[in-house]
Amino acid sequence: MKLSDTESEFTKIEKKWQRRWAKDKIFEADPDPSRPKFFLTVPYPYTNGALHIGHGRTYTVGDLIARYKRMRGYNVLFPMASHMTGTPILGMVERIKAGDKKAIEQYKRDLRLYLDTEEEVDAQLAKFTDPWTTAKFFANAISADFKALGYSIDWRRKFTTGDKEYNQFVSWQYHKFKDKGYLKQGDYPLLYCPNCGNPVGEDDLLEGATAKIKEFTAIKFGFKDGYMVPATLRPETIFGVTNMWINPKATYVWARVNGEKWLISEVAAEKLKLQAKEVEILEKFPGSRVVGEKFTAIHDETIELPILPADFVDPNNATGVVYSVPAHAPFDYIALRDLWEDPSSLEEYGISAEEVRGIKMISMIDIEGYSEYPAKDAVEKRNIKSQDDAEALEDATQEIYKAEFYGGIMKDNCGQFSGRPIKDVKDDVVAWMKSINRCDVFYEPDQRPVVCKCGTDVQVGVFAGQWFLDYLAPGWKDLARKALDEMAIVPELFRNLFEATFDWLTQRPCARKRGIGTRLPFDPDWIIESLSDSTIYMAYYTISHKIRVHKIKPKQLTLSFFDYVFLGKGKPETVSEETGIDPAILKDLRGEFLYWYPNDQRHTAPSHITNHLSFAIFHHVAIFPKKHWLKCISLNEHVIMEGRKMSKSKGNVIPLVEIPRKYGADVYRTYVISAAEPASLMDWRERDVPAVRNRLRRFMEIMNKYSRKEPRIYRKKDKPSMATRWLLSRVNSIVQECTTDLDTFKLRDYAINSMTEMIRIINNYLRRKDVPKAEREGTMAYVCDLWVRLVAPMTPHISEEFWSKMKRDGYVSLAPWPKANKRLIDSDIERAFDVVTATISDIREILGLLKDQHPHHAHVYVAPQWKFDAMDAIRKADVPLIAGNLMKVVMSNPEFKRYGKDVQALVKKIVKANGLWPHATNAREELEVLRSSAGYIQDELGVEIIVHSADSPDYDPQNKARFALPGRVSIFLE
RNA sequence: GCGGAGGUUGCCAAGCCAGGUCAAAGGCGCCAGACUUAGGAUCUGGUCUUGUAGAAGUUCGCGAGUUCAAAUCUCGCCCUCCGCACCA
């Protein structure tokens, strides 16, 4: 696709102003103690491909805030960088190298967005053999996209997370965690592909993408000179064990597991090897060999129980050994029942019918609504006949599991756990077994199949020595909560999710074995995970440009360098000795950090709350003093397309790069701001875009016509028309509302007020023929001056164009935000005008109902003053709206008594309307407004308007005058 | 399962926290009129139901409740979306 093919009508203006902004460096922000600062960040994009309109929403909102704050007089720093650490880029590059057709096609699609010919695309793709080239290409491409959308970014501070200098910064951060004791090492289970030898994430899976890891308790029942080891989700049921189940046809092993002898299935032994256990197979044999033998119970080793055969036991599931609790497990119950009924199959194992019939179910959990043997109840309720009815049995198992977990109590045959609720006791049973070395953990994926892209079955691997950030470390969470409490979250409704996340955070692996990133300084086998290298990096923006300017080398960026610059520790002279950096430069960097920090606002999408944003808060409180904690997090939801999720595979993704040339940056920006409030999902609807574009055209049309006239404010003494007074009032009200909207993050209201509503009132004003030309032009020029600045954060390019046409100094991007002139806001006029509008619609409605008649005159009767007074009296009294109450209020004033019946009618009306309605301040004003608007009403309706006072109507053949109410004139048409 | 957010008039989407000015903003779509050679654009009006006098009736997931008054507050129910950890 040629870039020049599809230029939008706005492209020329947009490019022109982007060039000038860059030339005059107006968004490059340096410390300036004379001005208040505002430091805004939006997370850097991940540069492994083209961005789409969804990303654009967040960056556009960020830019809108930056531009607004700039106009409010802040020294705004809005920087950007690019993210390339982690696995995605690496993964893609590997897939391209491997000749993966899908991956290549996907990259080609993205490249075609930026390159003109297929040859160029192929040539570029050929260079994508290392992640750096890829990341750099897209980082540059995305920067260009951002510039083309008019984002007011200070590009001098750009860096990538792969930079050596940045790695030094991340290293420093992790040294701090280590010093605080927040870093721990331990075992950690992950989905793992034995063939690739790597952990697998969602993107690496062919099947089972939603798989999670399930933790079983492996219980070591005494058997011969070792243990027989079933794995269970219900360890508390060991008190109800009656026998063991073994699949006689499957292969079992005696294996040495961490020095102990375990009997498990052969498959399970292989799995244990991946789970950080030392496993040596001692002997292989069919399950049938141990059937009929005895093992001992955990809670009482004098109890010997038999091992029985069962076909339902799957050697591939867990350890392939199952202990039987027939009273509480439907599978166990039915298998045992089958043997009771037909013990003949046991003969070959030397187990007699008497022996098996002698096995008694052991009830160990009390639960309301069930008999002694809940498993039996559940099976009978479903009328389950055989072990083969797996679905019904699964259902029964779920029922009992839930019922017992939430409502079950351990019976008094459960030793020290007797009498306690199941849901509380579970962990304690495990802890107790652990203390006597009778249990271990065994992991399985919670679903099957789970298949790696290489075609291999995925298993659970346990990484020994995995590094964690321990969010439970003493004091850390409390500090983070404190920071959250003091921080602004906008929209506020997202705070709940932060709080829930804080509650739920425990430990989190923070390093891994593959991907791009910073090596853990004290254990270089590990690479710091990319989410936790992106948490306090806002601080890095404050100095990144100067590191480059001063050509400071990575090895000079030592721990004491960062300690000094970010924490003020040490003396510049000492640090200079160590690093070789001039003390003056060090002081300057420290000054820059102190000027900009803290980060005043971080804007991003709520999907990051449960990870990156929460970590950002935790990491800030861990490293920085309170005055440098984050001040505010603002969020906007993501974007869907025509009511559907966007996804590359569906092909319903609009790349961000196409936006400026297809629609125009200002059109897109306006669309994005006005389509939905930040807290809600935005639905991109192609057919709504032209409507936005047309509004901008109308804006330009009006600006073209009036912006270059001589502005003049018509004050009361100039005796302007009512319409002009109304427009001046409305426009200034809107300026006020827009300011509030932006301050309270009601961005959609801002867009509607500043664009749609402004156009509406201006259209209305321009229709009024009673305004003298000079007055109209002067007033409109004044309005244009306010308007062009009001919309500048949203439509910066168009605004800039008119700002220069209006011969204003400098850039509108740096112009002061319009200030509402409160003296021009006249709520009386606005209310009075509403009466005119209401009168027009009333007459229109009546005209619509009069099908065959065509009246030429409309007699309008304005309510008498006493009715206004009566309404005011009620308003002031502020009593419940019951007719009696209201009557009392009005009648308490003797003046109203003489209107008896009419008062009653008025009160009835108010009760019916369930409240008071707006009207002019008094009868005189209402009369005046209507009289002065008679010509306008006439133009609108095509009938002659005669306004009367209801007190003394000149003409009232149908006695309509007495129905007139404040704000609701009475009308007679003829 | 646990946690979070929601369900508004054809569609999208405000309003709900601080109950009355709410038949409920704004946009899209649709209908009509003006302008125009025509189309597009623009401007104006209409768009829950009924109505030849400005009115009345029925609505904001469902069902109860609180209140003079509920889309808004309380309780119960139904349904939808999102997150749940190595994935940025």
XYZ file of N, CA and C in Angstrom, chain A residues 725-817:
279
model
N -27.062 37.722 24.157
C -26.841 37.501 25.598
C -26.916 36.018 25.922
N -27.880 35.363 25.266
C -28.049 33.920 25.510
C -26.818 33.150 25.027
N -26.337 33.462 23.820
C -25.182 32.746 23.284
C -23.963 32.943 24.186
N -23.719 34.190 24.580
C -22.564 34.474 25.434
C -22.661 33.680 26.734
N -23.869 33.610 27.245
C -24.060 32.870 28.483
C -23.820 31.383 28.266
N -24.417 30.848 27.223
C -24.289 29.415 26.947
C -22.832 29.024 26.711
N -22.146 29.803 25.890
C -20.770 29.458 25.553
C -19.895 29.470 26.805
N -20.085 30.466 27.619
C -19.274 30.505 28.838
C -19.657 29.392 29.803
N -20.929 29.053 29.834
C -21.334 27.887 30.646
C -20.625 26.640 30.141
N -20.566 26.511 28.828
C -19.948 25.311 28.257
C -18.457 25.266 28.579
N -17.809 26.416 28.510
C -16.391 26.455 28.873
C -16.226 25.949 30.309
N -17.109 26.413 31.161
C -17.060 25.986 32.554
C -17.298 24.473 32.677
N -18.312 23.993 31.977
C -18.627 22.559 32.044
C -17.485 21.716 31.499
N -16.916 22.144 30.389
C -15.822 21.367 29.803
C -14.641 21.281 30.762
N -14.382 22.366 31.445
C -13.281 22.370 32.407
C -13.547 21.345 33.506
N -14.768 21.376 34.024
C -15.133 20.387 35.038
C -15.072 18.976 34.464
N -15.578 18.813 33.257
C -15.573 17.481 32.636
C -14.150 16.928 32.569
N -13.225 17.760 32.136
C -11.849 17.281 31.998
C -11.223 17.036 33.369
N -11.524 17.904 34.316
C -10.962 17.715 35.653
C -11.488 16.453 36.316
N -12.711 16.064 35.963
C -13.295 14.879 36.589
C -13.266 13.670 35.656
N -12.513 13.799 34.556
C -12.300 12.679 33.652
C -13.576 12.222 32.952
N -14.517 13.171 32.777
C -15.726 12.864 32.001
C -15.421 13.255 30.567
N -14.601 12.457 29.936
C -14.058 12.865 28.650
C -15.111 12.901 27.563
N -16.052 11.996 27.671
C -17.093 11.950 26.652
C -17.980 13.194 26.751
N -18.308 13.578 27.981
C -19.103 14.789 28.161
C -18.352 15.991 27.612
N -17.035 16.004 27.836
C -16.221 17.098 27.306
C -16.351 17.145 25.783
N -16.239 15.982 25.147
C -16.292 15.940 23.687
C -17.660 16.409 23.192
N -18.704 15.946 23.834
C -20.055 16.311 23.396
C -20.305 17.791 23.630
N -19.916 18.286 24.801
C -20.126 19.696 25.097
C -19.321 20.598 24.181
N -18.066 20.248 23.977
C -17.189 21.159 23.255
C -17.431 21.115 21.756
N -17.926 20.009 21.250
C -18.111 19.912 19.810
C -19.590 19.887 19.445
N -20.286 18.841 19.798
C -21.681 18.689 19.378
C -22.569 19.813 19.912
N -22.472 20.066 21.201
C -23.348 21.058 21.817
C -22.998 22.469 21.333
N -21.707 22.736 21.194
C -21.305 24.052 20.694
C -21.877 24.287 19.296
N -21.772 23.294 18.440
C -22.303 23.443 17.087
C -23.807 23.698 17.140
N -24.470 22.962 18.029
C -25.914 23.108 18.109
C -26.318 24.525 18.507
N -25.679 25.046 19.535
C -26.114 26.375 19.974
C -25.709 27.454 18.969
N -24.574 27.227 18.312
C -24.163 28.231 17.319
C -25.118 28.202 16.126
N -25.498 27.010 15.682
C -26.488 26.907 14.614
C -27.757 27.657 14.988
N -28.176 27.435 16.193
C -29.398 28.059 16.667
C -29.259 29.587 16.629
N -28.120 30.049 17.104
C -27.873 31.493 17.148
C -27.859 32.093 15.748
N -27.183 31.396 14.853
C -27.039 31.939 13.501
C -28.365 31.964 12.746
N -29.318 31.197 13.209
C -30.634 31.209 12.560
C -31.446 32.439 12.930
N -31.056 33.093 14.000
C -31.876 34.217 14.474
C -31.596 35.455 13.652
N -32.628 35.859 12.932
C -32.441 36.973 12.009
C -32.466 38.315 12.722
N -32.900 38.302 13.992
C -33.052 39.568 14.689
C -31.731 40.114 15.236
N -30.646 39.361 15.051
C -29.361 39.851 15.540
C -28.670 40.666 14.442
N -28.298 41.900 14.737
C -27.625 42.715 13.725
C -26.310 42.080 13.285
N -25.943 42.298 12.047
C -24.789 41.631 11.462
C -23.515 41.896 12.266
N -23.250 43.162 12.584
C -22.016 43.512 13.290
C -21.968 42.813 14.651
N -23.110 42.800 15.299
C -23.188 42.166 16.618
C -22.926 40.672 16.482
N -23.481 40.076 15.458
C -23.309 38.641 15.262
C -21.846 38.302 14.991
N -21.236 39.105 14.124
C -19.864 38.797 13.754
C -18.894 39.006 14.904
N -19.084 40.119 15.617
C -18.216 40.394 16.766
C -18.348 39.311 17.809
N -19.584 38.931 18.071
C -19.841 37.917 19.090
C -19.261 36.578 18.660
N -19.485 36.231 17.394
C -18.998 34.942 16.901
C -17.472 34.883 16.917
N -16.828 36.007 16.615
C -15.362 36.025 16.637
C -14.872 35.755 18.071
N -15.579 36.346 19.016
C -15.234 36.095 20.426
C -15.434 34.616 20.765
N -16.548 34.081 20.302
C -16.848 32.667 20.572
C -15.777 31.771 19.934
N -15.380 32.107 18.722
C -14.373 31.295 18.029
C -13.062 31.260 18.810
N -12.708 32.387 19.378
C -11.463 32.454 20.142
C -11.493 31.492 21.334
N -12.623 31.417 21.990
C -12.760 30.472 23.100
C -12.790 29.037 22.568
N -13.551 28.871 21.501
C -13.854 27.536 20.992
C -12.600 26.835 20.479
N -11.772 27.576 19.761
C -10.606 26.952 19.155
C -9.675 26.405 20.236
N -9.650 27.074 21.374
C -8.812 26.586 22.468
C -9.506 25.451 23.223
N -10.835 25.558 23.296
C -11.602 24.554 24.030
C -11.435 23.161 23.420
N -11.352 23.106 22.112
C -11.253 21.788 21.466
C -9.811 21.387 21.160
N -8.872 22.292 21.419
C -7.481 22.038 21.027
C -6.897 20.730 21.571
N -7.191 20.334 22.810
C -6.631 19.061 23.273
C -7.129 17.870 22.457
N -8.312 18.018 21.891
C -8.926 16.914 21.153
C -8.572 16.997 19.667
N -8.651 18.192 19.097
C -8.353 18.370 17.674
C -7.206 19.366 17.525
N -6.016 18.958 17.934
C -4.914 19.931 17.991
C -4.518 20.494 16.627
N -4.603 19.665 15.583
C -4.113 20.150 14.289
C -5.029 21.214 13.706
N -6.319 20.909 13.679
C -7.270 21.881 13.135
C -7.224 23.156 13.960
N -7.160 22.982 15.268
C -7.128 24.152 16.139
C -5.902 25.002 15.845
N -4.786 24.332 15.680
C -3.543 25.050 15.400
C -3.678 25.846 14.104
N -4.306 25.238 13.115
C -4.480 25.887 11.819
C -5.279 27.189 11.974
N -6.370 27.126 12.701
C -7.184 28.336 12.864
C -6.509 29.343 13.775
N -5.818 28.826 14.764
C -5.086 29.725 15.669
C -4.127 30.595 14.855
N -3.484 29.967 13.879
C -2.551 30.762 13.084
C -3.305 31.667 12.109
N -4.417 31.179 11.565
C -5.221 32.036 10.681
C -5.743 33.253 11.440
N -5.981 33.046 12.737
C -6.500 34.141 13.560
C -5.373 35.075 13.982
N -4.158 34.749 13.512
C -2.987 35.572 13.800
C -2.711 35.671 15.296
N -2.961 34.583 15.994
C -2.618 34.583 17.412
C -1.146 34.207 17.553
N -0.564 34.607 18.651
C 0.856 34.325 18.890
C 1.076 32.862 19.218
N 2.206 32.341 18.789
C 2.659 31.012 19.192
C 1.708 29.917 18.770
N 1.673 28.890 19.595
C 0.883 27.706 19.269
C -0.330 27.609 20.183
N -1.424 27.153 19.622
C -2.599 26.962 20.470
C -2.302 25.860 21.484
N -1.399 24.938 21.116
C -1.022 23.859 22.037
C -0.448 24.408 23.338
N 0.099 25.617 23.258
C 0.688 26.209 24.454
C -0.136 27.392 24.959
N -1.246 27.643 24.291
C -2.074 28.798 24.667
C -2.784 28.517 25.981
N -3.176 29.569 26.677
C -3.888 29.342 27.941
C -5.276 28.759 27.692
N -5.647 27.872 28.554
C -6.978 27.276 28.507
C -8.010 28.383 28.667
